[in-house]
Amino acid sequence: MHRVIGERDLSSTSFDPETARTMYRDMVRARRFDERAIALQRRGWMSGYPPFEGQEASQIGAAHALEEDDWLFPTYRSNAMQIARDVPMSDILLFRRGRAEYHSDHDMPVFPQAVPIATQIPHAVGAGMAANYRGADHGVLCYFGDGATSEGDFHEGLNFAGVFETPTVFFCENNNWAISLPRQQQTASDTIAEKAKAYGFGGVQVDGMDPLAVHEAVEQGLERARDGDPVLIESLTYRVGAHTTSDDPSRYREDEEDLPEWRTRDPIERFEEYLREQGVVDDAFVETAREEANAELDEAVETAEAVAEANPDDVFDYVYADIPAELEAQKQAVRSHAERSE
């Protein structure tokens, strides 16, 4: 298990105080985004949202390990990674309101987020193969949850990566739940990381509530991957809230989980406590980080609201050159529903 917090002083790591502070700020930004997005969904501002509270350390640590030209392949729950990767918050909010990704001039190497489970894994491997063909030296980080390891795309993607030695790091965020199914009911393997052995490369586990440890694991993984040795990283984290805003975890999850305290503790509080002990942050810094995050969210919401709402007709108009009668009837039904809701 790869870990920094509780085992090493910051001075004995490769992290300088400013880098640690930046990662803390991004964790606060991500948490405030998550809280605001849930509130917006609850008042009908957008139709649905997948919370990620508790997973900020895992995602921020991984995102900061990427070099500028490394590609990130995200999913619907990796909003913290995209925020740390400089994707505007307004773009992510607009996606949840039915707009296409990257409404702004964002030009970072971030693939559009995948909503279907595991479909981005073969895409990420293909991008790695393309990098090999072109002689490029960038890596590819592919994010997915533990539930994705039960999909065929996971096995096919990792098999191709092993055979073709693609510069791909597979970053599995194991939050212990695939919607309502706990990890132990979806695989008999002792760990997810050990699955990598079947495909001819290495797998490691990391404390996903420790952003510094995640950063080190992903950074080392990308170095190996660029040399033609893919890596599967299992980040042990925890999903505090529901799978999505339409989910009710009380129907399948007990209040007390059979998990160690380090895995269920708030990662921002844990990291903040560590940084205070190291003399890296103080009350003034923490308060400023929160105020700046709130101001950024206010601006992001304002920017998103200034964009015209998506036209429901777009769902139908770009599927066929000539719309079939059945699809035309559905289009008119949706239009009538929208008019009654106004």
mmCIF file with all atom_site columns, C-alpha atoms in Angstrom, residues 163-264:
data_model
loop_
_atom_site.group_PDB
_atom_site.id
_atom_site.type_symbol
_atom_site.label_atom_id
_atom_site.label_alt_id
_atom_site.label_comp_id
_atom_site.label_asym_id
_atom_site.label_entity_id
_atom_site.label_seq_id
_atom_site.pdbx_PDB_ins_code
_atom_site.Cartn_x
_atom_site.Cartn_y
_atom_site.Cartn_z
_atom_site.occupancy
_atom_site.B_iso_or_equiv
_atom_site.pdbx_formal_charge
_atom_site.auth_seq_id
_atom_site.auth_comp_id
_atom_site.auth_asym_id
_atom_site.auth_atom_id
_atom_site.pdbx_PDB_model_num
ATOM 1   C CA . VAL A 1 163 ? 0.029   -6.867  -25.957 1.00 0.00 ? 163 VAL A CA 1
ATOM 2   C CA . PHE A 1 164 ? 0.828   -3.579  -27.679 1.00 0.00 ? 164 PHE A CA 1
ATOM 3   C CA . GLU A 1 165 ? 2.727   -2.041  -24.742 1.00 0.00 ? 165 GLU A CA 1
ATOM 4   C CA . THR A 1 166 ? 0.768   1.194   -24.788 1.00 0.00 ? 166 THR A CA 1
ATOM 5   C CA . PRO A 1 167 ? 1.773   4.175   -22.600 1.00 0.00 ? 167 PRO A CA 1
ATOM 6   C CA . THR A 1 168 ? -1.408  3.838   -20.549 1.00 0.00 ? 168 THR A CA 1
ATOM 7   C CA . VAL A 1 169 ? -2.038  4.097   -16.819 1.00 0.00 ? 169 VAL A CA 1
ATOM 8   C CA . PHE A 1 170 ? -5.370  2.598   -15.796 1.00 0.00 ? 170 PHE A CA 1
ATOM 9   C CA . PHE A 1 171 ? -6.585  4.491   -12.734 1.00 0.00 ? 171 PHE A CA 1
ATOM 10  C CA . CYS A 1 172 ? -9.330  2.586   -10.933 1.00 0.00 ? 172 CYS A CA 1
ATOM 11  C CA . GLU A 1 173 ? -10.983 4.556   -8.173  1.00 0.00 ? 173 GLU A CA 1
ATOM 12  C CA . ASN A 1 174 ? -12.305 1.868   -5.855  1.00 0.00 ? 174 ASN A CA 1
ATOM 13  C CA . ASN A 1 175 ? -14.942 3.640   -3.762  1.00 0.00 ? 175 ASN A CA 1
ATOM 14  C CA . ASN A 1 176 ? -16.347 0.276   -2.598  1.00 0.00 ? 176 ASN A CA 1
ATOM 15  C CA . TRP A 1 177 ? -19.654 0.600   -4.419  1.00 0.00 ? 177 TRP A CA 1
ATOM 16  C CA . ALA A 1 178 ? -20.781 -0.021  -8.003  1.00 0.00 ? 178 ALA A CA 1
ATOM 17  C CA . ILE A 1 179 ? -24.100 1.777   -7.581  1.00 0.00 ? 179 ILE A CA 1
ATOM 18  C CA . SER A 1 180 ? -25.649 -0.540  -4.933  1.00 0.00 ? 180 SER A CA 1
ATOM 19  C CA . LEU A 1 181 ? -23.269 -3.487  -5.308  1.00 0.00 ? 181 LEU A CA 1
ATOM 20  C CA . PRO A 1 182 ? -20.323 -3.682  -2.885  1.00 0.00 ? 182 PRO A CA 1
ATOM 21  C CA . ARG A 1 183 ? -16.926 -4.581  -4.307  1.00 0.00 ? 183 ARG A CA 1
ATOM 22  C CA . GLN A 1 184 ? -16.791 -8.024  -2.700  1.00 0.00 ? 184 GLN A CA 1
ATOM 23  C CA . GLN A 1 185 ? -19.923 -9.062  -4.588  1.00 0.00 ? 185 GLN A CA 1
ATOM 24  C CA . GLN A 1 186 ? -18.574 -8.217  -8.034  1.00 0.00 ? 186 GLN A CA 1
ATOM 25  C CA . THR A 1 187 ? -15.158 -9.913  -7.988  1.00 0.00 ? 187 THR A CA 1
ATOM 26  C CA . ALA A 1 188 ? -13.533 -12.807 -6.129  1.00 0.00 ? 188 ALA A CA 1
ATOM 27  C CA . SER A 1 189 ? -10.088 -11.251 -6.551  1.00 0.00 ? 189 SER A CA 1
ATOM 28  C CA . ASP A 1 190 ? -8.437  -10.117 -3.338  1.00 0.00 ? 190 ASP A CA 1
ATOM 29  C CA . THR A 1 191 ? -7.663  -6.771  -4.993  1.00 0.00 ? 191 THR A CA 1
ATOM 30  C CA . ILE A 1 192 ? -8.419  -5.039  -8.257  1.00 0.00 ? 192 ILE A CA 1
ATOM 31  C CA . ALA A 1 193 ? -4.751  -4.165  -8.708  1.00 0.00 ? 193 ALA A CA 1
ATOM 32  C CA . GLU A 1 194 ? -3.800  -7.833  -8.987  1.00 0.00 ? 194 GLU A CA 1
ATOM 33  C CA . LYS A 1 195 ? -5.959  -8.208  -12.090 1.00 0.00 ? 195 LYS A CA 1
ATOM 34  C CA . ALA A 1 196 ? -3.157  -6.523  -14.067 1.00 0.00 ? 196 ALA A CA 1
ATOM 35  C CA . LYS A 1 197 ? -1.034  -9.665  -13.823 1.00 0.00 ? 197 LYS A CA 1
ATOM 36  C CA . ALA A 1 198 ? -3.361  -11.488 -16.234 1.00 0.00 ? 198 ALA A CA 1
ATOM 37  C CA . TYR A 1 199 ? -2.523  -8.913  -18.922 1.00 0.00 ? 199 TYR A CA 1
ATOM 38  C CA . GLY A 1 200 ? 1.223   -8.948  -18.501 1.00 0.00 ? 200 GLY A CA 1
ATOM 39  C CA . PHE A 1 201 ? 1.906   -5.792  -16.526 1.00 0.00 ? 201 PHE A CA 1
ATOM 40  C CA . GLY A 1 202 ? 1.975   -4.489  -12.957 1.00 0.00 ? 202 GLY A CA 1
ATOM 41  C CA . GLY A 1 203 ? -0.694  -3.343  -10.555 1.00 0.00 ? 203 GLY A CA 1
ATOM 42  C CA . VAL A 1 204 ? -0.393  -1.324  -7.362  1.00 0.00 ? 204 VAL A CA 1
ATOM 43  C CA . GLN A 1 205 ? -2.678  -0.179  -4.557  1.00 0.00 ? 205 GLN A CA 1
ATOM 44  C CA . VAL A 1 206 ? -2.552  3.345   -3.153  1.00 0.00 ? 206 VAL A CA 1
ATOM 45  C CA . ASP A 1 207 ? -4.214  5.155   -0.274  1.00 0.00 ? 207 ASP A CA 1
ATOM 46  C CA . GLY A 1 208 ? -6.746  7.147   -2.281  1.00 0.00 ? 208 GLY A CA 1
ATOM 47  C CA . MET A 1 209 ? -7.459  9.455   0.645   1.00 0.00 ? 209 MET A CA 1
ATOM 48  C CA . ASP A 1 210 ? -3.855  10.689  0.491   1.00 0.00 ? 210 ASP A CA 1
ATOM 49  C CA . PRO A 1 211 ? -3.316  13.070  -2.479  1.00 0.00 ? 211 PRO A CA 1
ATOM 50  C CA . LEU A 1 212 ? 0.468   12.984  -2.136  1.00 0.00 ? 212 LEU A CA 1
ATOM 51  C CA . ALA A 1 213 ? 0.580   9.193   -2.253  1.00 0.00 ? 213 ALA A CA 1
ATOM 52  C CA . VAL A 1 214 ? -1.760  9.118   -5.271  1.00 0.00 ? 214 VAL A CA 1
ATOM 53  C CA . HIS A 1 215 ? 0.398   11.706  -7.024  1.00 0.00 ? 215 HIS A CA 1
ATOM 54  C CA . GLU A 1 216 ? 3.545   9.636   -6.466  1.00 0.00 ? 216 GLU A CA 1
ATOM 55  C CA . ALA A 1 217 ? 1.884   6.401   -7.613  1.00 0.00 ? 217 ALA A CA 1
ATOM 56  C CA . VAL A 1 218 ? 0.490   7.952   -10.800 1.00 0.00 ? 218 VAL A CA 1
ATOM 57  C CA . GLU A 1 219 ? 3.705   9.835   -11.570 1.00 0.00 ? 219 GLU A CA 1
ATOM 58  C CA . GLN A 1 220 ? 5.716   6.633   -11.261 1.00 0.00 ? 220 GLN A CA 1
ATOM 59  C CA . GLY A 1 221 ? 3.096   4.747   -13.261 1.00 0.00 ? 221 GLY A CA 1
ATOM 60  C CA . LEU A 1 222 ? 3.258   7.245   -16.117 1.00 0.00 ? 222 LEU A CA 1
ATOM 61  C CA . GLU A 1 223 ? 7.057   6.985   -16.206 1.00 0.00 ? 223 GLU A CA 1
ATOM 62  C CA . ARG A 1 224 ? 6.774   3.211   -16.590 1.00 0.00 ? 224 ARG A CA 1
ATOM 63  C CA . ALA A 1 225 ? 3.956   3.488   -19.116 1.00 0.00 ? 225 ALA A CA 1
ATOM 64  C CA . ARG A 1 226 ? 5.952   5.846   -21.339 1.00 0.00 ? 226 ARG A CA 1
ATOM 65  C CA . ASP A 1 227 ? 8.581   3.107   -21.527 1.00 0.00 ? 227 ASP A CA 1
ATOM 66  C CA . GLY A 1 228 ? 6.011   0.632   -22.814 1.00 0.00 ? 228 GLY A CA 1
ATOM 67  C CA . ASP A 1 229 ? 4.972   -0.895  -19.487 1.00 0.00 ? 229 ASP A CA 1
ATOM 68  C CA . PRO A 1 230 ? 1.295   -0.141  -18.701 1.00 0.00 ? 230 PRO A CA 1
ATOM 69  C CA . VAL A 1 231 ? 0.167   0.041   -15.076 1.00 0.00 ? 231 VAL A CA 1
ATOM 70  C CA . LEU A 1 232 ? -3.103  -0.570  -13.230 1.00 0.00 ? 232 LEU A CA 1
ATOM 71  C CA . ILE A 1 233 ? -3.477  1.600   -10.121 1.00 0.00 ? 233 ILE A CA 1
ATOM 72  C CA . GLU A 1 234 ? -6.196  0.834   -7.589  1.00 0.00 ? 234 GLU A CA 1
ATOM 73  C CA . SER A 1 235 ? -6.929  3.944   -5.559  1.00 0.00 ? 235 SER A CA 1
ATOM 74  C CA . LEU A 1 236 ? -8.743  2.988   -2.348  1.00 0.00 ? 236 LEU A CA 1
ATOM 75  C CA . THR A 1 237 ? -11.190 5.783   -1.660  1.00 0.00 ? 237 THR A CA 1
ATOM 76  C CA . TYR A 1 238 ? -14.782 6.103   -0.483  1.00 0.00 ? 238 TYR A CA 1
ATOM 77  C CA . ARG A 1 239 ? -18.012 7.511   -1.896  1.00 0.00 ? 239 ARG A CA 1
ATOM 78  C CA . VAL A 1 240 ? -19.667 9.394   0.940   1.00 0.00 ? 240 VAL A CA 1
ATOM 79  C CA . GLY A 1 241 ? -22.942 10.143  -0.800  1.00 0.00 ? 241 GLY A CA 1
ATOM 80  C CA . ALA A 1 242 ? -25.247 8.581   -3.340  1.00 0.00 ? 242 ALA A CA 1
ATOM 81  C CA . HIS A 1 243 ? -24.294 7.120   -6.693  1.00 0.00 ? 243 HIS A CA 1
ATOM 82  C CA . THR A 1 244 ? -26.280 9.921   -8.338  1.00 0.00 ? 244 THR A CA 1
ATOM 83  C CA . THR A 1 245 ? -28.895 12.416  -7.198  1.00 0.00 ? 245 THR A CA 1
ATOM 84  C CA . SER A 1 246 ? -31.569 9.880   -8.210  1.00 0.00 ? 246 SER A CA 1
ATOM 85  C CA . ASP A 1 247 ? -30.110 7.188   -5.937  1.00 0.00 ? 247 ASP A CA 1
ATOM 86  C CA . ASP A 1 248 ? -31.068 6.380   -2.333  1.00 0.00 ? 248 ASP A CA 1
ATOM 87  C CA . PRO A 1 249 ? -28.077 4.676   -0.644  1.00 0.00 ? 249 PRO A CA 1
ATOM 88  C CA . SER A 1 250 ? -30.069 4.084   2.557   1.00 0.00 ? 250 SER A CA 1
ATOM 89  C CA . ARG A 1 251 ? -31.815 1.236   0.726   1.00 0.00 ? 251 ARG A CA 1
ATOM 90  C CA . TYR A 1 252 ? -28.626 -0.820  0.411   1.00 0.00 ? 252 TYR A CA 1
ATOM 91  C CA . ARG A 1 253 ? -25.909 0.695   2.625   1.00 0.00 ? 253 ARG A CA 1
ATOM 92  C CA . GLU A 1 254 ? -25.606 0.556   6.381   1.00 0.00 ? 254 GLU A CA 1
ATOM 93  C CA . ASP A 1 255 ? -24.503 3.611   8.335   1.00 0.00 ? 255 ASP A CA 1
ATOM 94  C CA . GLU A 1 256 ? -21.375 1.827   9.564   1.00 0.00 ? 256 GLU A CA 1
ATOM 95  C CA . GLU A 1 257 ? -19.092 0.426   6.860   1.00 0.00 ? 257 GLU A CA 1
ATOM 96  C CA . ASP A 1 258 ? -16.597 -2.364  7.443   1.00 0.00 ? 258 ASP A CA 1
ATOM 97  C CA . LEU A 1 259 ? -13.723 -0.184  6.247   1.00 0.00 ? 259 LEU A CA 1
ATOM 98  C CA . PRO A 1 260 ? -10.692 1.282   8.091   1.00 0.00 ? 260 PRO A CA 1
ATOM 99  C CA . GLU A 1 261 ? -10.955 4.789   9.498   1.00 0.00 ? 261 GLU A CA 1
ATOM 100 C CA . TRP A 1 262 ? -8.364  6.213   7.109   1.00 0.00 ? 262 TRP A CA 1
ATOM 101 C CA . ARG A 1 263 ? -10.520 5.183   4.171   1.00 0.00 ? 263 ARG A CA 1
ATOM 102 C CA . THR A 1 264 ? -13.761 6.766   5.360   1.00 0.00 ? 264 THR A CA 1
#
